[in-house]
Amino acid sequence: MKISLELIAEKKLKPLFKDPLMLPFGRYFTDYMFTMEYSQGQGWQNPCIKPHQPLVLQPSANVFHYSQEVFEGQKAYQSKKGEILMFRPLENARRLNRSLQRLCMPEIDENNFLQAECELLKLEKRWIPTQKGASLYIRPAVIGTEAALGVKASSEYLFFIILSPVGPYFKEGFNSVSLWVSDTYSRAGSGGTGEAKTGGNYAGSLLATREAIQKGYSQVLWLDACEHRFIEEVGAMNIFFILNGKLVTPALDGTILHGITRKSVLELAAGLGIQAEERKIAIEEVIEGIQSGKLTEVFGAGTAAVISPVGKIGYQGKDYLVNEQRTGTWAQTFFKTLIGLQYGEIPDRHGWVYKVQ
Ligand code: PLP
Ligand code: COI
């Protein structure tokens, strides 16, 4: 793929931030973005890297009315040797294509996806923080742009990639967060779009999240839509429990996101000395586990959040504290291993670390 490039004069480039660790998540963007357009019959065309700028769309564009939108979330890290590293980026390319399929949108060649990211990252290298814990967040997204109000799949699309230097996702950093279990709202139902990374899933979760925050929690822990009983995931991460000394996480049942951090944690487990289980987990089992001491840790896992220890779970008006709200040893072990790999500091036996060249 030949990507055209519209350069910005050196003196017009934005100044960098002194301490990216202090940056709020996803508020500041780099100088450039990638765009590529699709139209029926012609496929994807006009790949271009150009100054980060507003999009011009018709008010009747599909995305504004019928929400044909999918996105990804990745990070670029800079190693001590100055290499640009990404973590399992082909997994994101594949998941993007699964989301695109589910939303009836045209797929993007995995190699073109990766090439676009690499060329953009090379140009924006100065924005990739060197401090551990900070990174350059990559947000690829595809939207339906056809100007037509009939309910049907758009015949035109825009794929864009923007970059944002980020520190920790939660204001708590690596301290424990609190979750509120919603037993009325649901995030996704069987046969729905739960496992696609599409904006509508997030829009539908905002009201419950607002309630959780008003009650003093950081995020919602979602239960299944049918019985409001089985654990699903958190707003922006998958969830893990250390239960009876095993690493337990909800099985992928079509309603939760196939998290790449989740997959990595599961694949790392055996090598780190813990048995992993993917299965249904009822909220009663979690509460009983906390009360009996069988459940010793809870943590979330996601690209933005990395590993986020959970110290408190609120359910039906009662709070249950996990591990006295301290960060547990397994959360710490997975966190250290993941970021060690991501920053190129520990040997990559799995072939997960991708060097941008
Ligand atoms: N679940 C949801 C709803 C998410 O938004 C995310 C973040 O991408 C995750 C889980 C974790 O997925 P990943 O580890 O691929 O970032
Ligand atoms: C991510 O972890 O990359 C996400 O996309 C989570 C969130 C910011 C939506």
Coordinates of C-alpha atoms and ligand atoms in Angstrom, one line a residue:
M1 CA 0.0 0.0 0.0
K2 CA 1.4 3.4 -0.9
I3 CA 0.5 5.9 1.8
S4 CA 0.6 9.6 0.8
L5 CA 2.0 12.0 3.3
E6 CA 1.1 15.6 4.0
L7 CA 3.9 17.0 6.1
I8 CA 3.6 19.8 8.7
A9 CA 6.3 22.5 8.8
E10 CA 8.7 21.7 11.7
K11 CA 8.0 25.0 13.5
K12 CA 4.2 24.2 13.5
L13 CA 4.5 20.9 15.3
K14 CA 2.9 20.8 18.8
P15 CA 5.1 21.0 21.9
L16 CA 5.5 17.7 23.8
F17 CA 4.3 17.3 27.4
K18 CA 6.9 17.2 30.2
D19 CA 5.2 14.5 32.2
P20 CA 3.0 12.1 30.2
L21 CA 2.3 10.1 33.4
M22 CA 0.2 13.0 34.5
L23 CA -1.9 13.2 31.3
P24 CA -5.6 12.5 31.5
F25 CA -6.5 9.5 29.3
G26 CA -7.1 10.4 25.6
R27 CA -7.4 14.2 25.8
Y28 CA -4.4 15.2 23.8
F29 CA -3.4 14.1 20.3
T30 CA -0.3 14.0 18.3
D31 CA 0.4 16.0 15.1
Y32 CA -0.7 13.5 12.5
M33 CA -3.5 11.0 11.7
F34 CA -4.0 8.3 9.1
T35 CA -7.1 8.1 6.9
M36 CA -8.4 5.8 4.2
E37 CA -11.7 5.8 2.4
Y38 CA -14.0 3.1 1.2
S39 CA -16.6 3.2 -1.4
Q40 CA -18.6 0.3 -2.8
G41 CA -17.2 -1.0 -6.0
Q42 CA -13.8 0.6 -5.4
G43 CA -12.8 -0.8 -2.1
W44 CA -10.4 0.9 0.3
Q45 CA -8.5 3.8 -1.3
N46 CA -6.5 7.0 -0.7
P47 CA -4.4 5.9 2.3
C48 CA -3.0 9.1 3.7
I49 CA -1.1 10.5 6.6
K50 CA -2.0 14.1 7.2
P51 CA -2.2 16.6 10.0
H52 CA -4.6 15.6 12.9
Q53 CA -7.7 17.6 12.0
P54 CA -11.6 17.6 12.3
L55 CA -13.6 15.4 10.0
V56 CA -16.1 16.8 7.6
L57 CA -19.2 14.7 7.4
Q58 CA -22.8 15.2 6.2
P59 CA -25.2 15.4 9.1
S60 CA -27.1 12.5 7.4
A61 CA -24.0 10.3 7.6
N62 CA -24.8 6.7 8.7
V63 CA -22.6 6.8 11.8
F64 CA -24.7 9.6 13.4
H65 CA -28.0 7.8 13.0
Y66 CA -27.4 4.0 12.8
S67 CA -24.0 3.8 14.5
Q68 CA -22.0 1.8 12.0
E69 CA -18.8 2.3 14.0
V70 CA -16.0 0.0 15.3
F71 CA -12.7 0.8 16.9
E72 CA -9.6 -0.7 18.4
G73 CA -7.4 0.3 21.4
Q74 CA -3.7 -0.3 21.3
K75 CA -0.5 1.2 22.7
A76 CA 3.0 1.9 21.4
Y77 CA 5.8 1.8 23.9
Q78 CA 9.4 3.0 23.6
S79 CA 12.1 0.6 24.9
K80 CA 15.2 1.8 26.7
K81 CA 17.1 1.2 23.4
G82 CA 14.7 3.6 21.6
E83 CA 12.8 0.9 19.7
I84 CA 9.1 1.4 19.0
L85 CA 7.2 -1.6 20.3
M86 CA 3.6 -2.7 20.0
F87 CA 1.9 -5.6 21.7
R88 CA 0.3 -8.3 19.6
P89 CA -1.0 -5.8 17.0
L90 CA -2.2 -8.5 14.6
E91 CA -4.7 -9.6 17.2
N92 CA -6.1 -6.1 17.1
A93 CA -6.2 -6.2 13.3
R94 CA -8.1 -9.5 13.4
R95 CA -10.5 -8.3 16.1
L96 CA -11.2 -5.2 14.1
N97 CA -12.2 -7.4 11.2
R98 CA -14.5 -9.5 13.3
S99 CA -16.1 -6.3 14.6
L100 CA -16.4 -5.0 11.1
Q101 CA -18.1 -8.2 9.9
R102 CA -20.6 -8.1 12.8
L103 CA -21.5 -4.5 12.0
C104 CA -21.8 -5.3 8.2
M105 CA -18.8 -3.1 7.4
P106 CA -16.0 -3.8 4.9
E107 CA -12.9 -5.6 6.3
I108 CA -9.4 -4.1 6.1
D109 CA -6.4 -6.1 5.0
E110 CA -4.4 -6.9 8.2
N111 CA -1.1 -6.0 6.5
N112 CA -2.4 -2.6 5.4
F113 CA -3.7 -2.0 8.9
L114 CA -0.3 -2.8 10.4
Q115 CA 1.5 -0.8 7.8
A116 CA -0.6 2.3 8.4
E117 CA 0.1 2.0 12.2
C118 CA 3.8 1.5 11.7
E119 CA 4.2 4.5 9.3
L120 CA 2.2 6.7 11.5
L121 CA 4.2 5.7 14.6
K122 CA 7.5 6.1 12.9
L123 CA 6.6 9.7 12.0
E124 CA 5.3 10.4 15.5
K125 CA 8.1 8.7 17.4
R126 CA 8.9 11.8 19.4
W127 CA 5.4 11.4 21.0
I128 CA 6.0 7.9 22.4
P129 CA 6.8 8.4 26.1
T130 CA 9.9 6.8 27.5
Q131 CA 8.6 6.7 31.1
K132 CA 7.3 3.3 32.2
G133 CA 3.6 3.5 32.7
A134 CA 3.1 6.1 30.0
S135 CA 2.6 5.2 26.3
L136 CA 1.2 6.3 23.1
Y137 CA -2.4 5.1 22.8
I138 CA -3.5 4.1 19.3
R139 CA -7.1 4.5 18.4
P140 CA -8.1 3.1 15.0
A141 CA -11.7 3.5 14.1
V142 CA -14.0 2.9 11.1
I143 CA -17.3 4.8 10.6
G144 CA -20.1 4.6 8.0
T145 CA -20.1 7.9 6.1
E146 CA -22.8 7.5 3.4
A147 CA -25.2 10.4 3.6
A148 CA -28.5 8.5 3.6
L149 CA -31.3 8.0 6.2
G150 CA -32.6 4.7 5.0
V151 CA -31.7 1.9 7.5
K152 CA -29.1 -0.1 5.6
A153 CA -25.4 -0.7 5.6
S154 CA -23.5 2.4 4.4
S155 CA -21.9 2.2 1.0
E156 CA -19.0 4.5 2.1
Y157 CA -16.7 4.3 5.1
L158 CA -13.8 6.2 6.6
F159 CA -11.0 4.4 8.5
F160 CA -8.8 6.7 10.6
I161 CA -6.1 6.2 13.2
I162 CA -5.4 8.9 15.8
L163 CA -2.7 8.8 18.6
S164 CA -2.8 10.1 22.1
P165 CA 0.0 10.1 24.7
V166 CA -1.4 8.6 27.9
G167 CA -0.6 7.9 31.5
P168 CA -2.7 5.5 33.7
Y169 CA -6.3 4.9 32.6
F170 CA -7.8 5.2 36.2
K171 CA -7.0 8.1 38.4
E172 CA -6.2 5.4 41.1
G173 CA -3.2 4.4 39.0
F174 CA -2.1 0.9 40.2
N175 CA -4.1 1.3 43.5
S176 CA -7.3 -0.7 43.7
V177 CA -10.5 0.5 42.0
S178 CA -14.1 -0.2 43.2
L179 CA -16.8 -1.8 41.1
W180 CA -20.6 -1.6 41.4
V181 CA -22.5 -4.7 40.2
S182 CA -25.5 -3.6 38.2
D183 CA -28.4 -6.1 38.6
T184 CA -30.8 -4.1 36.5
Y185 CA -28.9 -2.7 33.5
S186 CA -27.2 -5.0 31.1
R187 CA -24.4 -4.3 28.6
A188 CA -25.0 -7.0 26.0
G189 CA -27.4 -9.9 25.3
S190 CA -27.0 -13.2 23.5
G191 CA -26.9 -12.7 19.7
G192 CA -26.2 -9.0 20.2
T193 CA -23.0 -7.0 19.5
G194 CA -21.3 -7.5 22.9
E195 CA -18.2 -9.1 21.5
A196 CA -17.7 -6.5 18.8
K197 CA -15.8 -3.4 19.7
T198 CA -18.4 -1.0 18.6
G199 CA -19.4 2.4 20.0
G200 CA -23.0 1.5 20.7
N201 CA -21.9 -1.0 23.4
Y202 CA -20.2 1.9 25.2
A203 CA -23.1 4.4 24.7
G204 CA -25.5 1.9 26.3
S205 CA -23.3 1.5 29.3
L206 CA -22.9 5.1 30.2
L207 CA -26.0 5.5 32.3
A208 CA -25.1 2.6 34.6
T209 CA -21.5 3.9 34.8
R210 CA -22.8 7.3 35.8
E211 CA -24.9 5.7 38.6
A212 CA -21.9 3.7 39.7
I213 CA -19.8 6.9 39.9
Q214 CA -22.6 8.8 41.8
K215 CA -22.6 5.9 44.3
G216 CA -18.8 6.3 44.7
Y217 CA -17.5 3.4 42.6
S218 CA -15.2 3.7 39.6
Q219 CA -16.9 1.3 37.1
V220 CA -19.7 -1.1 36.6
L221 CA -19.2 -4.9 36.8
W222 CA -21.7 -6.2 34.3
L223 CA -23.8 -9.4 34.8
D224 CA -25.4 -11.4 32.1
A225 CA -28.5 -9.9 30.5
C226 CA -30.7 -13.0 31.0
E227 CA -30.5 -13.8 34.7
H228 CA -28.5 -10.9 36.0
R229 CA -26.4 -13.5 37.8
F230 CA -23.3 -14.4 35.9
I231 CA -20.2 -12.1 35.7
E232 CA -19.4 -10.7 32.3
E233 CA -16.8 -7.9 32.3
V234 CA -16.1 -4.3 33.3
G235 CA -16.7 -1.1 31.2
A236 CA -13.2 -1.1 29.7
M237 CA -11.6 -4.4 30.8
N238 CA -12.1 -8.1 31.3
I239 CA -12.2 -9.4 34.8
F240 CA -10.2 -12.1 36.7
F241 CA -10.6 -13.7 40.1
I242 CA -8.2 -15.7 42.2
L243 CA -10.5 -18.3 43.6
N244 CA -9.4 -21.4 45.4
G245 CA -5.9 -20.6 44.3
K246 CA -6.9 -20.7 40.6
L247 CA -7.1 -17.9 38.1
V248 CA -10.8 -17.7 37.0
T249 CA -12.4 -15.6 34.3
P250 CA -15.7 -15.6 32.5
A251 CA -15.7 -17.8 29.4
L252 CA -16.2 -16.0 26.0
D253 CA -19.9 -16.5 25.4
G254 CA -20.5 -14.0 22.6
T255 CA -21.4 -11.1 24.9
I256 CA -18.0 -10.0 26.2
L257 CA -15.0 -8.6 24.4
H258 CA -12.3 -11.0 23.4
G259 CA -9.7 -9.0 25.3
I260 CA -6.1 -9.3 24.1
T261 CA -4.9 -8.6 27.6
R262 CA -7.3 -11.3 28.8
K263 CA -5.9 -13.8 26.3
S264 CA -2.3 -12.9 27.3
V265 CA -3.0 -13.2 31.0
L266 CA -4.5 -16.7 30.4
E267 CA -1.6 -17.7 28.2
L268 CA 0.9 -16.5 30.8
A269 CA -0.8 -18.2 33.7
A270 CA 0.8 -21.7 33.5
G271 CA 4.3 -20.3 33.1
L272 CA 3.8 -18.2 36.2
G273 CA 2.6 -21.1 38.2
I274 CA -1.2 -20.8 38.3
Q275 CA -3.9 -22.9 36.8
A276 CA -6.4 -20.9 34.7
E277 CA -10.1 -21.6 34.2
E278 CA -12.6 -20.0 31.8
R279 CA -16.1 -20.6 32.9
K280 CA -19.4 -19.2 34.2
I281 CA -19.0 -17.4 37.5
A282 CA -22.1 -16.4 39.4
I283 CA -22.1 -13.2 41.5
E284 CA -23.1 -15.4 44.6
E285 CA -19.9 -17.4 44.1
V286 CA -17.9 -14.2 44.2
I287 CA -19.6 -12.9 47.3
E288 CA -19.4 -16.3 49.1
G289 CA -15.7 -16.5 48.0
I290 CA -15.0 -13.1 49.5
Q291 CA -16.8 -14.0 52.8
S292 CA -15.1 -17.4 53.2
G293 CA -11.7 -16.2 52.1
K294 CA -11.6 -18.5 49.1
L295 CA -11.5 -15.5 46.8
T296 CA -8.3 -13.7 47.4
E297 CA -7.9 -11.2 44.5
V298 CA -9.9 -9.6 41.8
F299 CA -8.4 -7.6 38.9
G300 CA -9.3 -6.2 35.6
A301 CA -7.2 -6.5 32.4
G302 CA -7.2 -4.3 29.3
T303 CA -5.0 -2.3 27.0
A304 CA -5.8 1.0 28.6
A305 CA -6.0 -0.2 32.2
V306 CA -3.2 -2.9 31.9
I307 CA -3.9 -4.8 35.2
S308 CA -6.2 -2.9 37.6
P309 CA -6.7 -4.4 41.0
V310 CA -10.2 -4.3 42.4
G311 CA -10.5 -3.6 46.1
K312 CA -14.3 -3.2 46.6
I313 CA -17.4 -4.7 45.0
G314 CA -20.8 -3.2 45.7
Y315 CA -23.8 -5.5 45.2
Q316 CA -27.4 -5.0 46.3
G317 CA -26.6 -2.2 48.7
K318 CA -23.6 -3.9 50.4
D319 CA -19.9 -3.5 50.0
Y320 CA -17.5 -6.4 49.9
L321 CA -13.8 -5.7 50.4
V322 CA -11.3 -7.8 48.5
N323 CA -7.8 -8.4 50.0
E324 CA -8.3 -5.4 52.4
Q325 CA -8.3 -3.2 49.3
R326 CA -4.6 -3.9 48.8
T327 CA -3.0 -4.8 45.4
G328 CA -2.6 -8.6 45.4
T329 CA 0.5 -10.5 44.5
W330 CA -1.1 -12.1 41.3
A331 CA -2.2 -8.7 40.1
Q332 CA 1.3 -7.5 40.7
T333 CA 2.9 -10.5 39.0
F334 CA 0.7 -10.2 35.8
F335 CA 1.2 -6.4 35.8
K336 CA 5.0 -6.7 36.0
T337 CA 5.1 -9.4 33.4
L338 CA 2.9 -7.6 30.9
I339 CA 4.6 -4.2 31.2
G340 CA 8.0 -5.9 31.2
L341 CA 7.2 -7.5 27.9
Q342 CA 5.5 -4.4 26.5
Y343 CA 8.5 -2.2 27.2
G344 CA 10.9 -4.8 25.9
E345 CA 12.5 -5.4 29.3
I346 CA 11.9 -9.1 29.7
P347 CA 12.5 -11.8 27.1
D348 CA 9.6 -12.3 24.7
R349 CA 9.2 -16.1 24.6
H350 CA 5.8 -15.9 23.0
G351 CA 6.6 -13.7 20.0
W352 CA 4.1 -11.0 21.2
V353 CA 6.3 -8.0 21.0
Y354 CA 6.2 -6.3 17.6
K355 CA 9.1 -4.0 16.7
V356 CA 8.1 -1.2 14.4
Q357 CA 10.7 -0.9 11.6
Ligands
PLP1 N1 -13.7 -5.2 27.6 C1 -14.0 -4.0 27.2 C2 -15.5 -3.6 27.2 C3 -13.1 -3.1 26.7 O1 -13.4 -1.9 26.2 C4 -11.7 -3.5 26.7 C5 -10.7 -2.6 26.1 O2 -10.3 -2.7 25.0 C6 -11.4 -4.8 27.2 C7 -12.4 -5.6 27.7 C8 -10.0 -5.3 27.2 O3 -9.6 -5.6 25.9 P1 -8.1 -5.5 25.4 O4 -7.3 -6.3 26.4 O5 -8.0 -6.1 24.1 O6 -7.7 -4.1 25.5
COI2 C1 -8.7 -0.1 25.6 O1 -8.4 -0.7 26.6 O2 -8.0 0.1 24.7 C2 -10.1 0.4 25.4 O3 -10.5 0.6 24.3 C3 -10.8 0.7 26.6 C4 -11.6 2.0 26.5 C5 -10.8 3.2 26.6 C6 -12.8 2.0 25.7

